[in-house]
PDB file of C-alpha atoms in Angstrom:
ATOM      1  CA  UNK A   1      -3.017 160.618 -92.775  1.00 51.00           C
ATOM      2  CA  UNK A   2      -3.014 156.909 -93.486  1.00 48.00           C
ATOM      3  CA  UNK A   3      -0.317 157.269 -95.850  1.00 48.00           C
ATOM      4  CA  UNK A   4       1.840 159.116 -93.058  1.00 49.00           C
ATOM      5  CA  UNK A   5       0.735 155.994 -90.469  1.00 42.00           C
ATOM      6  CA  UNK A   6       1.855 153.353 -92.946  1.00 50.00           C
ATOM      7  CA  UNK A   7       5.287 154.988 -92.609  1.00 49.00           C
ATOM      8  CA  UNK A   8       5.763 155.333 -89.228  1.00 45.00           C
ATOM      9  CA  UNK A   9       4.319 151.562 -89.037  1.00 43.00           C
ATOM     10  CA  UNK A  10       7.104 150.702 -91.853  1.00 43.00           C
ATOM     11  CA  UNK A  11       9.576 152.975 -89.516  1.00 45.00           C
ATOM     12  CA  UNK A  12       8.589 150.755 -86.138  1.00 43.00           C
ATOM     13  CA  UNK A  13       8.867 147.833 -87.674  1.00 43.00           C
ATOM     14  CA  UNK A  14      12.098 148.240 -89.213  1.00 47.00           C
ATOM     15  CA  UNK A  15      13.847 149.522 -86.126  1.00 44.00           C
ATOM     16  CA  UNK A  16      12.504 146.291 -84.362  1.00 40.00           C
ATOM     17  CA  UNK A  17      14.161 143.980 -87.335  1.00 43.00           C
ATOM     18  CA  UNK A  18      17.107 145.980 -86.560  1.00 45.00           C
ATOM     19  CA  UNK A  19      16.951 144.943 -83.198  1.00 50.00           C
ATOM     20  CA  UNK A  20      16.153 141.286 -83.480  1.00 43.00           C
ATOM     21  CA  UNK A  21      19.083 141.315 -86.000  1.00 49.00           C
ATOM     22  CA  UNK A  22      21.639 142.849 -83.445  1.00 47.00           C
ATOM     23  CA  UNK A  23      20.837 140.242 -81.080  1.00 40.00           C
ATOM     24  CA  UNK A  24      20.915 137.497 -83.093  1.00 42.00           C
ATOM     25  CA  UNK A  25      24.072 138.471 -84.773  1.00 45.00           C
ATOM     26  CA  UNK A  26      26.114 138.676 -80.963  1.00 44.00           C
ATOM     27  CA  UNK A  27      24.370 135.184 -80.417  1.00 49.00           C
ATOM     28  CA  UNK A  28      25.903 134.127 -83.737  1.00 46.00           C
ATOM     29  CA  UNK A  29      29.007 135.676 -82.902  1.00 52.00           C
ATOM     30  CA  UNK A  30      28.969 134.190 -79.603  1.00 53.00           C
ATOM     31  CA  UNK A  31      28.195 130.525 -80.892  1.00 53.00           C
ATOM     32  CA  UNK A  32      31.035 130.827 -83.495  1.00 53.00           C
ATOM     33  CA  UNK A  33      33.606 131.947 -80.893  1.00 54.00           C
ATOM     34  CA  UNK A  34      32.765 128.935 -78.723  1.00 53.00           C
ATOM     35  CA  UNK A  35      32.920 126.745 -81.773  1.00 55.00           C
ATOM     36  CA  UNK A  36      36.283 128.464 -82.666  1.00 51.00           C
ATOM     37  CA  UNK A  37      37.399 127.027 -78.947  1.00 52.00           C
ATOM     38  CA  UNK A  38      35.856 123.501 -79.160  1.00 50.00           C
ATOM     39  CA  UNK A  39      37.187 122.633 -82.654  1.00 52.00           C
ATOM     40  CA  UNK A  40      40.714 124.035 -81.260  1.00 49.00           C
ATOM     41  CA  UNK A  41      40.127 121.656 -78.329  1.00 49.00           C
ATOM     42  CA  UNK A  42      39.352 118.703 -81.177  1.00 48.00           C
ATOM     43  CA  UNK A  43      42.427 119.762 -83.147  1.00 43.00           C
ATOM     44  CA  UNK A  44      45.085 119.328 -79.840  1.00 50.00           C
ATOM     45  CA  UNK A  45      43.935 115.498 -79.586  1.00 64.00           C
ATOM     46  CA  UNK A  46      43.775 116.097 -75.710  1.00 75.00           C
ATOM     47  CA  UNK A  47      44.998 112.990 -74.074  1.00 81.00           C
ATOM     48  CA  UNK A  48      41.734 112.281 -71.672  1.00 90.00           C
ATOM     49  CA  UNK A  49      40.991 109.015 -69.616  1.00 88.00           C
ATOM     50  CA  UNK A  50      37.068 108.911 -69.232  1.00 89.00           C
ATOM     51  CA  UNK A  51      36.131 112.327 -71.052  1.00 91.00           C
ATOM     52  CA  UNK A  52      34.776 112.919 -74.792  1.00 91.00           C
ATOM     53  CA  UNK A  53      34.786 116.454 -76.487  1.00 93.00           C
ATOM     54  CA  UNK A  54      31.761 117.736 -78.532  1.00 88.00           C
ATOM     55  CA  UNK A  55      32.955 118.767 -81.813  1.00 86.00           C
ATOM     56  CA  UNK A  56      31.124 121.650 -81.905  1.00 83.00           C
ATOM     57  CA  UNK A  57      29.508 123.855 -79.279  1.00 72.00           C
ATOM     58  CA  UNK A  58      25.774 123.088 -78.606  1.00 86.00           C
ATOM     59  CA  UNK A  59      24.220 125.420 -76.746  1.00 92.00           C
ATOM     60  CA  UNK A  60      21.862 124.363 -74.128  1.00 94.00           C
ATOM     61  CA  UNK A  61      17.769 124.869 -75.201  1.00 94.00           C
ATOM     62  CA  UNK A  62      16.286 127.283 -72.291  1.00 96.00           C
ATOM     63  CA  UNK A  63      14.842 125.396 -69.524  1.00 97.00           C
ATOM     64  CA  UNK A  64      13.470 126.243 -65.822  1.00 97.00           C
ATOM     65  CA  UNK A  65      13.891 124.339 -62.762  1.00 98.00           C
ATOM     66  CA  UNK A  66      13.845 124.715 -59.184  1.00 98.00           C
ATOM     67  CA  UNK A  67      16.658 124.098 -57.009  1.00 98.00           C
ATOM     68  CA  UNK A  68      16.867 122.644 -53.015  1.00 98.00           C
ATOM     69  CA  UNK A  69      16.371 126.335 -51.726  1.00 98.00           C
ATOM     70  CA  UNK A  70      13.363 126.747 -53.894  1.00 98.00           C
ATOM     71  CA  UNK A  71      15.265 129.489 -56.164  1.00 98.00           C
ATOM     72  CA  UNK A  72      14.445 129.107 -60.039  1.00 98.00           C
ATOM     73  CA  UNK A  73      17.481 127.139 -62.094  1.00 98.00           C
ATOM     74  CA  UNK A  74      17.713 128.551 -65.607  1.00 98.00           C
ATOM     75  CA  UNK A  75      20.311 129.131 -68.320  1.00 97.00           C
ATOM     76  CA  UNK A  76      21.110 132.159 -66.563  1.00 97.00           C
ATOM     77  CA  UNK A  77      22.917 130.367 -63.563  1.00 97.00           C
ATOM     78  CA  UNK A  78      25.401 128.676 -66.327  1.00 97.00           C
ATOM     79  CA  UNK A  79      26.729 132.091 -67.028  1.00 95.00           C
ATOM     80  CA  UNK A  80      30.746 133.010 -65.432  1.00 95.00           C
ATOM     81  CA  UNK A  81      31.331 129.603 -64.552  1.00 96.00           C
ATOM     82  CA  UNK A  82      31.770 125.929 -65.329  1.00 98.00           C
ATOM     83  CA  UNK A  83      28.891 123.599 -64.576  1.00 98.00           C
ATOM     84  CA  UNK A  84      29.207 119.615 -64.019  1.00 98.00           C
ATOM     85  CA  UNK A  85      25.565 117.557 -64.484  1.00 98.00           C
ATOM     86  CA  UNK A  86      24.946 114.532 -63.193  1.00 96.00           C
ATOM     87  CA  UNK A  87      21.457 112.968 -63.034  1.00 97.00           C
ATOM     88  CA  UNK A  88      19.966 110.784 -60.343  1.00 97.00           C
ATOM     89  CA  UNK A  89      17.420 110.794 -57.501  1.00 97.00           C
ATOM     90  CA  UNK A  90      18.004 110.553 -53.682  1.00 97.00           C
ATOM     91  CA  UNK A  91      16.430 107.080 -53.096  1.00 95.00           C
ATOM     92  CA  UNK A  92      18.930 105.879 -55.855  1.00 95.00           C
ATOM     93  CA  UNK A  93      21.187 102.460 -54.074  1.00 92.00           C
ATOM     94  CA  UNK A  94      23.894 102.745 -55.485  1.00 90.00           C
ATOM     95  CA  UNK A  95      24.849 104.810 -58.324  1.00 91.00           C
ATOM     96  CA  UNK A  96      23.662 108.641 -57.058  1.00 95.00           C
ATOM     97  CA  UNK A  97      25.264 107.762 -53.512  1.00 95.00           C
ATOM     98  CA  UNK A  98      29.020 106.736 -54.671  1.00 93.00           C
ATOM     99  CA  UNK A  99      28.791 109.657 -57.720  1.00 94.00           C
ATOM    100  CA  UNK A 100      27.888 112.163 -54.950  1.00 96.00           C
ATOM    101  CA  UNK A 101      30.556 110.907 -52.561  1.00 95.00           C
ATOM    102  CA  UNK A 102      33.602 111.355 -55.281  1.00 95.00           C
ATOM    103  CA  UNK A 103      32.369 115.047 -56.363  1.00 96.00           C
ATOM    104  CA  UNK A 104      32.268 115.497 -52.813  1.00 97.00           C
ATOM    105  CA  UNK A 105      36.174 114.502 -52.854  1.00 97.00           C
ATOM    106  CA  UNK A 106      36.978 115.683 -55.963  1.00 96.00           C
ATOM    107  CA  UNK A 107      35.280 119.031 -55.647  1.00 97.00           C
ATOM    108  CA  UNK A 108      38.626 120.856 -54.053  1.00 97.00           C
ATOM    109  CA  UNK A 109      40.988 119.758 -56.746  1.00 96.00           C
ATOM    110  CA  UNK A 110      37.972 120.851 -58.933  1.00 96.00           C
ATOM    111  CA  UNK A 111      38.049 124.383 -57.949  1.00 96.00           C
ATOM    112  CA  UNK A 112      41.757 124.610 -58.024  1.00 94.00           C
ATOM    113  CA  UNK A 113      41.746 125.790 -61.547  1.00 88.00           C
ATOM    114  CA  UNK A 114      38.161 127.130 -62.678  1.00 93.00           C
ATOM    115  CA  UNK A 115      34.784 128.971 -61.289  1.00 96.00           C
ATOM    116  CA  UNK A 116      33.049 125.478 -60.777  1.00 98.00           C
ATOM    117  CA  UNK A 117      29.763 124.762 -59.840  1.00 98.00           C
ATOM    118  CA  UNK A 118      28.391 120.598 -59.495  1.00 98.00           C
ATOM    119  CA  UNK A 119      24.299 120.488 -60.435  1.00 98.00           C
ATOM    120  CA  UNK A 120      22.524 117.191 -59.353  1.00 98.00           C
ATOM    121  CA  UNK A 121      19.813 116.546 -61.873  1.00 98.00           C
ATOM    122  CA  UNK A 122      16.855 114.578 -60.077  1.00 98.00           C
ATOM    123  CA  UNK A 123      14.504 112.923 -61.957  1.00 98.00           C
ATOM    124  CA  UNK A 124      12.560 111.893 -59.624  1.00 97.00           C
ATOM    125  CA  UNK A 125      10.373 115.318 -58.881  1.00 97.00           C
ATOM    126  CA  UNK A 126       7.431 113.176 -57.369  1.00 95.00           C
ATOM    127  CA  UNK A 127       9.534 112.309 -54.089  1.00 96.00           C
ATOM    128  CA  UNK A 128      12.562 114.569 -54.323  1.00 97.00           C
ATOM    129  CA  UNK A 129      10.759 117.756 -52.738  1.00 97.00           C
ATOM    130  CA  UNK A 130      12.444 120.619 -51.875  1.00 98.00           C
ATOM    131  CA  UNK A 131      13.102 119.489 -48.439  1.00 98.00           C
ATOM    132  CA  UNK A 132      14.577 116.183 -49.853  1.00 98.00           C
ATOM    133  CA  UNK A 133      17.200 117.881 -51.959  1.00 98.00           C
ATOM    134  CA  UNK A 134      17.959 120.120 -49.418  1.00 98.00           C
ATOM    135  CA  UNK A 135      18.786 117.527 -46.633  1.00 98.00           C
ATOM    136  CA  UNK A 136      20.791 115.592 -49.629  1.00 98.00           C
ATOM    137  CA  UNK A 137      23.215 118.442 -50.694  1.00 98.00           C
ATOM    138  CA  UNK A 138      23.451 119.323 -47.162  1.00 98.00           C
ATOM    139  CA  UNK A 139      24.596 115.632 -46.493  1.00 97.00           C
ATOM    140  CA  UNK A 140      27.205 115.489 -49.223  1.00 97.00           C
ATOM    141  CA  UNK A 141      28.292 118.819 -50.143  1.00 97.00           C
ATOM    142  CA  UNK A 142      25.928 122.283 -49.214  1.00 97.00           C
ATOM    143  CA  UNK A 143      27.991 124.077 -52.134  1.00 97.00           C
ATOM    144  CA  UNK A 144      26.422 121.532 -54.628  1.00 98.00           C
ATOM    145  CA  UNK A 145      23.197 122.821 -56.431  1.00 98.00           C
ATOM    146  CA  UNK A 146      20.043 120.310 -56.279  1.00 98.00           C
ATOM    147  CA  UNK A 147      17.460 121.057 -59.376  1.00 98.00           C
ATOM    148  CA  UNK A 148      14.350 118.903 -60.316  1.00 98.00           C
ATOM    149  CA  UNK A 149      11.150 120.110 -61.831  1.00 97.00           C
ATOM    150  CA  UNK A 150       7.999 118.053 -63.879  1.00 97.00           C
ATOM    151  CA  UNK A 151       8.945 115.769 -66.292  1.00 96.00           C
ATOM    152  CA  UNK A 152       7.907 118.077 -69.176  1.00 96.00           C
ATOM    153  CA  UNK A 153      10.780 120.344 -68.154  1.00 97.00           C
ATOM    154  CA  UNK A 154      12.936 117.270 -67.341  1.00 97.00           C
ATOM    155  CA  UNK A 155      12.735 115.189 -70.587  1.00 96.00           C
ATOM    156  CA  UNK A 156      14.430 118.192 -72.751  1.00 96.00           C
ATOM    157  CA  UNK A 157      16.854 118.896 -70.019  1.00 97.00           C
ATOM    158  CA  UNK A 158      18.477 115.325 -69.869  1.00 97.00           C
ATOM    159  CA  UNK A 159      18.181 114.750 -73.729  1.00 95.00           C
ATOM    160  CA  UNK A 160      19.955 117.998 -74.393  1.00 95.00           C
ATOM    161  CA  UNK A 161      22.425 116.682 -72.299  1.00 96.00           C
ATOM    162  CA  UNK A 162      22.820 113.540 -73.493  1.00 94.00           C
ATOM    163  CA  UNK A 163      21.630 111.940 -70.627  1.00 96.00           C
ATOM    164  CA  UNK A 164      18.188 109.541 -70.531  1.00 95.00           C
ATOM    165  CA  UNK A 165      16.205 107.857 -67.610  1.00 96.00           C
ATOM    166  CA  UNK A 166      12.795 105.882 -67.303  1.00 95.00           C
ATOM    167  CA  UNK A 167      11.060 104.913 -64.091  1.00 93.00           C
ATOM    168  CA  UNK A 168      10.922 101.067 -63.469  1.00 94.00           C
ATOM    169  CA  UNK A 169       8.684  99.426 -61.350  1.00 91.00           C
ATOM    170  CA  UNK A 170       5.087 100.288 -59.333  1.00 86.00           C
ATOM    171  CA  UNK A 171       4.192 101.757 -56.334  1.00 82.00           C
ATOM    172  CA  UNK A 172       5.908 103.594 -53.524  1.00 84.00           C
ATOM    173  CA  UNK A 173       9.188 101.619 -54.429  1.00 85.00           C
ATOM    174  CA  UNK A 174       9.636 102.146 -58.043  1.00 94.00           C
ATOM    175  CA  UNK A 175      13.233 102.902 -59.277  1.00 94.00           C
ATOM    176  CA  UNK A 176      14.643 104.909 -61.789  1.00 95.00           C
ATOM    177  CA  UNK A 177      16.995 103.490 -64.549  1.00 94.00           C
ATOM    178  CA  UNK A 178      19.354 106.536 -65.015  1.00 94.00           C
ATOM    179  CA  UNK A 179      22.561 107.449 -67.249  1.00 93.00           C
ATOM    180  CA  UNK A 180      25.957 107.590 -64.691  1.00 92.00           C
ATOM    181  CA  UNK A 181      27.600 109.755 -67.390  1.00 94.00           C
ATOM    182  CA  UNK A 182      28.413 113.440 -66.886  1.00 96.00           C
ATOM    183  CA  UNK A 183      28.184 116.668 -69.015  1.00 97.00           C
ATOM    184  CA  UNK A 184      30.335 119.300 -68.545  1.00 97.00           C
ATOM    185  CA  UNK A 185      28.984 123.032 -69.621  1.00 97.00           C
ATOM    186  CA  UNK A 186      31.306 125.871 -70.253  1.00 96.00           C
ATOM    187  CA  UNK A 187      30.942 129.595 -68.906  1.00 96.00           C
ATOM    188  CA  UNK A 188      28.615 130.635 -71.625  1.00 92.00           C
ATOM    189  CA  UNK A 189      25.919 128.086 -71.349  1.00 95.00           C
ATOM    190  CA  UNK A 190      27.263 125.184 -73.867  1.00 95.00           C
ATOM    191  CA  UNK A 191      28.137 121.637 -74.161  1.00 95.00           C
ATOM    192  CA  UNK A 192      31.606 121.255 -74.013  1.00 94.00           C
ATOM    193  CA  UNK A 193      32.022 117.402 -72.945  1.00 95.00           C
ATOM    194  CA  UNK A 194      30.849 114.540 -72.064  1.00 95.00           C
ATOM    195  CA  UNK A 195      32.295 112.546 -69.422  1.00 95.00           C
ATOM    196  CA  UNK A 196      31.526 108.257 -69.099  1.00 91.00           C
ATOM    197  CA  UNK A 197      32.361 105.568 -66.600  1.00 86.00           C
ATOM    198  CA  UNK A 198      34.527 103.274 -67.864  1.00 78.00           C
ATOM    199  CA  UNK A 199      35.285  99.604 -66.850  1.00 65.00           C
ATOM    200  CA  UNK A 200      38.598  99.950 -64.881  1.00 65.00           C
ATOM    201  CA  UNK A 201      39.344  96.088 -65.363  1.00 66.00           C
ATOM    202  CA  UNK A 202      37.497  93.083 -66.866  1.00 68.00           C
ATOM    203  CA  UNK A 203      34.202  92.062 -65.094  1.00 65.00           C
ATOM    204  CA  UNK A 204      34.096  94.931 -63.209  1.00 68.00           C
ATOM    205  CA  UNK A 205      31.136  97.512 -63.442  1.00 69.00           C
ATOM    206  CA  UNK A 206      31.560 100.780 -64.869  1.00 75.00           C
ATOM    207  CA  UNK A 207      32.567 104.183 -63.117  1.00 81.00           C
ATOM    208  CA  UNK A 208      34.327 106.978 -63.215  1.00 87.00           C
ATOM    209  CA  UNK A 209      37.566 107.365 -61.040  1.00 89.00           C
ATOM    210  CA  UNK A 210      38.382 110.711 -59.035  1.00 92.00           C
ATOM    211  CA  UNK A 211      41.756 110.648 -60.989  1.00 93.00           C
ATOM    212  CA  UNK A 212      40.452 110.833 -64.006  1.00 93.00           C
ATOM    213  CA  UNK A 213      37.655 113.025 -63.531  1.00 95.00           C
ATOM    214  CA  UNK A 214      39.767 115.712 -62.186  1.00 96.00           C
ATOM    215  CA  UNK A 215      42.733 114.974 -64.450  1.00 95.00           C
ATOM    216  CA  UNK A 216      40.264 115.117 -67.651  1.00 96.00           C
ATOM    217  CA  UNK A 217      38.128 118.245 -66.427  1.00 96.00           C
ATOM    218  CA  UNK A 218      41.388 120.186 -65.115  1.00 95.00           C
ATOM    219  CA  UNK A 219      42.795 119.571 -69.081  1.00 94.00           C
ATOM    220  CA  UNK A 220      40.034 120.458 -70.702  1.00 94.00           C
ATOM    221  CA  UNK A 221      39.385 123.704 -68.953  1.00 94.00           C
ATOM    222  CA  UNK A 222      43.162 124.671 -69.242  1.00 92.00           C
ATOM    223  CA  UNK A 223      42.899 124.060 -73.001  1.00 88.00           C
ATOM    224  CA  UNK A 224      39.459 126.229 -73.209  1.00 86.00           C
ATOM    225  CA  UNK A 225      41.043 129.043 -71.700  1.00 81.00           C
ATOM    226  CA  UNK A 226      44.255 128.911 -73.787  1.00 77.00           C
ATOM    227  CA  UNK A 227      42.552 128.280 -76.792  1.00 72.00           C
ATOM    228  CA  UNK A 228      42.283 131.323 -79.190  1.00 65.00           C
ATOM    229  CA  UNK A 229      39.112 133.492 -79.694  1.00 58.00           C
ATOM    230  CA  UNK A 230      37.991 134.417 -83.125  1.00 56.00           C
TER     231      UNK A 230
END
């Protein structure tokens, strides 16, 4: 009898190695195919103004956030289309205002050519409520996603993507010192670019213009989607 249970124990746990295997070998599969794309990307020396292309695919960790309509935010809503991060808070001056205000313009030219979805990262969960977000999006753009969550959740999130921010300052007021970069995710969840503001003529600040952005996203989606699968 125990000789008979050790089998069917030995039977179990094989089938379930079987099945961890399967699953990690599409996720393999799927990781080299997008790897396949992004060195392809590399090897066309795309001629972008403000954008910088991973050299290899770098799929995002698994997180969960909340977004302005109090729906969870996970890897899952990356899936089927392209996904444009940008960080900030809603009491932000200067920065998160102007950023929103181009997506907002850009965002038709955006969509011309790809599934496209902008996320605005807060990092500021302790006054960015859900109302907050809501009444922000709605203000801009109601098509753009809002996300936040604790700062346990937040500090992986904005590393992964490249991005960092600290809070500065006590009290009510305090600000938050925050990357103006983007990060541009493909279809199946991974890091495809990096996109940075860029001095536009000596002395002057930083920033990204709407030309570029749309010019640099609209050629590197083209070239994903020509580039060949493995």
């Amino acid at each position: 009898m125990a000789k008979k249970l050790r089998i069917i124990a030995v039977a179990l746990l094989g089938l379930v190695l079987l099945g961890l295997g399967g699953v990690t070998a599409v996720q393999l599969q799927k990781n080299k195919q997008t790897n396949a794309i992004i060195n392809s990307l590399q090897d066309t020396e795309l001629d972008l103004a403000t954008s910088f292309v991973f050299p290899m695919a770098k799929p995002l960790a698994p997180f969960s956030l909340t977004d302005q309509h109090g729906n969870a935010f996970t890897n899952n809503q990356l899936s089927n289309k392209w996904s444009l991060f940008f960080i900030g808070y809603t009491s932000c001056p200067d920065v998160c205002p102007t950023t929103m205000g181009k997506l907002t313009a850009a965002y038709p030219k955006l969509l011309e050519n790809a599934d496209l979805q902008v996320v605005f990262l807060s990092v500021d969960p302790q006054r960015d409520t859900q109302a907050k977000l809501l009444s922000y999006m709605n203000f801009f753009n109601p098509e753009f996603v809002a996300i936040t969550g604790g700062h346990a959740q937040l500090f992986p999130l904005t590393r992964d993507l490249g991005f960092v921010y600290a809070m500065v300052g006590e009290g009510e007021d305090y600000q938050v010192d925050h990357s103006a970069s983007m990060a541009l995710i493909s279809p199946d969840g991974n890091k495809v670019a990096i996109i940075k503001p860029k001095s536009l003529a000596p002395g002057k600040l930083p920033q990204i213009s709407n030309k570029n952005l749309i010019t640099d996203i609209q050629t590197i989606i083209a070239n994903y989607k020509a580039a060949p699968r493995s």
